[in-house]
Amino acid sequence: MEQTKYSVGLDIGTTKIVAIIGKENEYGKIEILGIGKSKSLGVHRGVVNNITQTIKSIQQAVEEAEANSGLKIGSVVVGIAGQHIRSLQHSDYITRKDSEEVINEEDLDILINQVHKLIMLPGEEIIHVLPQEYKVDGQGEIREPIGMYGGRLEANFHVVVGQVVSIKNVGRCIKSAGLDLGNITLEPLASSDAVLSQEEKEAGVALIDIGGGTTDLAIFKDGIIRHTAVIPFGGGVITEDIKEGCSIIEKQAELLKTRFGSAWPGENRDNEIVSIPGLRGREPKEISLKNLSKIIHARVVEIIEQVYVEIKNYGHEEQKKKLIAGIVLTGGGSQLKHLKQLVEYITGMDTRIGYPNEHLAGDSDEEVASPLYATAVGLLMNAIKNEKKLESIKKKSLASEEFAQTEQEEVEAFAGVDENEYEGKNRMYKERKSVFDKWSEKLKEFLDNAE
C-alpha cells in the first residue's frame, strides 16, 4: 500500500500554537488529516521569549495532531512574525554571458541569490526575496522574463528582513521539540495564500491579520506583493485593557471580549449589564456592556489607525496603486463584533472577513474554516508547495542519472568499431554530452539554492 504523502504547517502564535496536517486531493484542494492546538506560553508579541515553555506547547500541539490523524510529524513549515520584521524595496541586475540564449530559471535564481547576499544591519537576516517587476535590456514592466532574449536582466524586489536571534530561537524550539524545520514563512504571506483570491490580488487588496500579539499587514496589487508590515498589537492588548478597566482577571476579560464585546459602542444600551462571579466568595461584579464596548473601541481604533498609516505609506491614494478590492480582515481578532463596519468607517474602504475555506476540501471540519486558522492553513499550503518542488527536483535528478547511465553504455559500445565510424559517433556523443553537462550544472545550482 502506498504511504500517504502529507505535509505539516505549524503556527507559533502569541495565544495559541496550531499544528495542522494535510494533503492535496485529486481536485487540487487541501484535505485536513489532523489538527492539534495548545495554549502558547512562551511567546510575546510574536517573538519567542521562553524557549522551554514554547517547546512544551509545540510538543502538546504536535502530539494532539498526531493522535487525531494517526500520522507521525517529521518536517514542518513555520510562520514568523513580530515587531522585528521589516521590509524594504531593492533593485538589482545581472549581465548575462550570452544574450543570444533565452533567459531561463537559472538566470532568475542567480539574480535572487545576489539579493540574498545583501549586507544587512548587524543582527538582521533576509527571510524572503520577492521579485516584483523585471526589466530586460531597459524594457520595463515585464512580469515573466523566462523565454526572452536579453543581455541585462534587472528586477525590483520586496525584501523581508528579520532579527537573526528571533529566527534562530524559532529554529531551536522546532529542533528541541524533535521536528525538522522545512521552511520559515512570513505569517502575513501565509494568511494571504489562505484567504485571498487571485482576482483580489490583481485588483489590489490589503490583508489585515489580527492575531493575539501582532497585527500583520500584506498589500497586493497586480498579483504581486507590494508592502508588508507587522504592528506589535493584537487581540491581547484589548483583553489587557478590559482586565485593567474592569478590574477582573484575564480569563474573565477574554470571555467578556469574545461573548459580549463589540467594536461599536453605540450598539449597546446603558441598561445592558453582565454579572461576573467574584473571586473566592467575593461579591459578583456588574459590568456595563456600553463601557466594555468603549474600552474595546478605543484600542481597536488605535490598531486600525496604525495599519491605515502603513496602507498610506504604500501610497494607496495614487491612481496606479489604488486598492480596488479594499481590505480583507482575518485572524482571531477579526471575529470581534462590528469590526468590519468600524474598519470601513475609519478607512473608507470596502471590507470583508477572510475565511480559509476556499482552498479546503468540501468535507473539511467547520472549525478549520474559521479566520482563527488562516495562518495555519496558509503554512500548510506552503508546506505542500515545497513538497511538490522537491518532488519535481528528485524526478529531474533521477532522469539525469538514467541519462548518464545510458550514455555510459553507449560509450562502451565504441569498443571494436573502425576509426571513421568512431569519429562520427564520437562527435554525436560529444554534442549530447555538452547538453547533459549544462543540464546537470543547472540542476546542481538549483539544488544548492534549495538547501
Tab-separated table of C-alpha atoms in Angstrom, residues 3-11 18-25 29-36 61-62 65-66 69-78 179-183 360 368 375-391 394:
chain	number	residue	atom	x	y	z
A	3	GLN	CA	2.214	5.652	2.005
A	4	THR	CA	0.052	8.782	2.270
A	5	LYS	CA	2.017	11.895	1.284
A	6	TYR	CA	1.215	14.642	3.757
A	7	SER	CA	2.626	17.998	4.866
A	8	VAL	CA	2.526	19.969	8.117
A	9	GLY	CA	2.081	23.666	8.912
A	10	LEU	CA	2.954	24.934	12.405
A	11	ASP	CA	1.642	28.316	13.535
A	18	VAL	CA	-1.550	25.109	15.946
A	19	ALA	CA	-0.155	22.062	14.139
A	20	ILE	CA	-2.136	21.137	11.036
A	21	ILE	CA	-1.560	18.024	8.898
A	22	GLY	CA	-2.958	17.843	5.377
A	23	LYS	CA	-2.505	16.687	1.789
A	24	GLU	CA	-3.684	17.787	-1.621
A	25	ASN	CA	-6.546	15.739	-3.081
A	29	LYS	CA	-7.988	21.122	-2.753
A	30	ILE	CA	-6.489	20.598	0.699
A	31	GLU	CA	-7.721	17.719	2.810
A	32	ILE	CA	-7.128	18.207	6.553
A	33	LEU	CA	-5.936	14.933	8.107
A	34	GLY	CA	-5.398	16.161	11.667
A	35	ILE	CA	-5.174	19.289	13.789
A	36	GLY	CA	-3.725	19.937	17.229
A	61	ALA	CA	0.014	20.650	19.713
A	62	VAL	CA	2.041	18.133	17.668
A	65	ALA	CA	-2.377	16.439	15.752
A	66	GLU	CA	-0.615	13.048	15.581
A	69	SER	CA	-4.548	11.754	12.327
A	70	GLY	CA	-2.685	8.599	13.295
A	71	LEU	CA	0.345	10.006	11.407
A	72	LYS	CA	3.862	10.899	12.539
A	73	ILE	CA	5.019	14.503	12.110
A	74	GLY	CA	8.565	14.964	10.796
A	75	SER	CA	9.218	18.202	8.925
A	76	VAL	CA	7.155	21.390	9.447
A	77	VAL	CA	6.786	24.808	7.798
A	78	VAL	CA	6.706	27.544	10.432
A	179	LEU	CA	10.961	18.155	14.497
A	180	ASP	CA	12.746	19.201	11.293
A	181	LEU	CA	12.396	22.768	10.068
A	182	GLY	CA	11.230	22.620	6.446
A	183	ASN	CA	10.908	26.346	5.833
A	360	LEU	CA	-10.115	23.370	1.637
A	368	VAL	CA	-10.698	24.806	10.449
A	375	THR	CA	-2.217	31.407	9.106
A	376	ALA	CA	-2.027	27.667	9.921
A	377	VAL	CA	-3.858	26.743	6.677
A	378	GLY	CA	-1.568	29.106	4.706
A	379	LEU	CA	1.525	27.462	6.233
A	380	LEU	CA	0.157	24.028	5.310
A	381	MET	CA	-0.348	25.255	1.713
A	382	ASN	CA	3.259	26.464	1.718
A	383	ALA	CA	4.453	23.068	3.001
A	384	ILE	CA	2.537	21.267	0.208
A	385	LYS	CA	4.046	23.635	-2.402
A	386	ASN	CA	7.586	22.937	-1.073
A	387	GLU	CA	6.923	19.181	-1.146
A	388	LYS	CA	5.888	19.419	-4.825
A	389	LYS	CA	9.031	21.414	-5.667
A	390	LEU	CA	11.281	18.815	-4.025
A	391	GLU	CA	9.381	16.047	-5.799
A	394	LYS	CA	14.007	14.467	-7.429
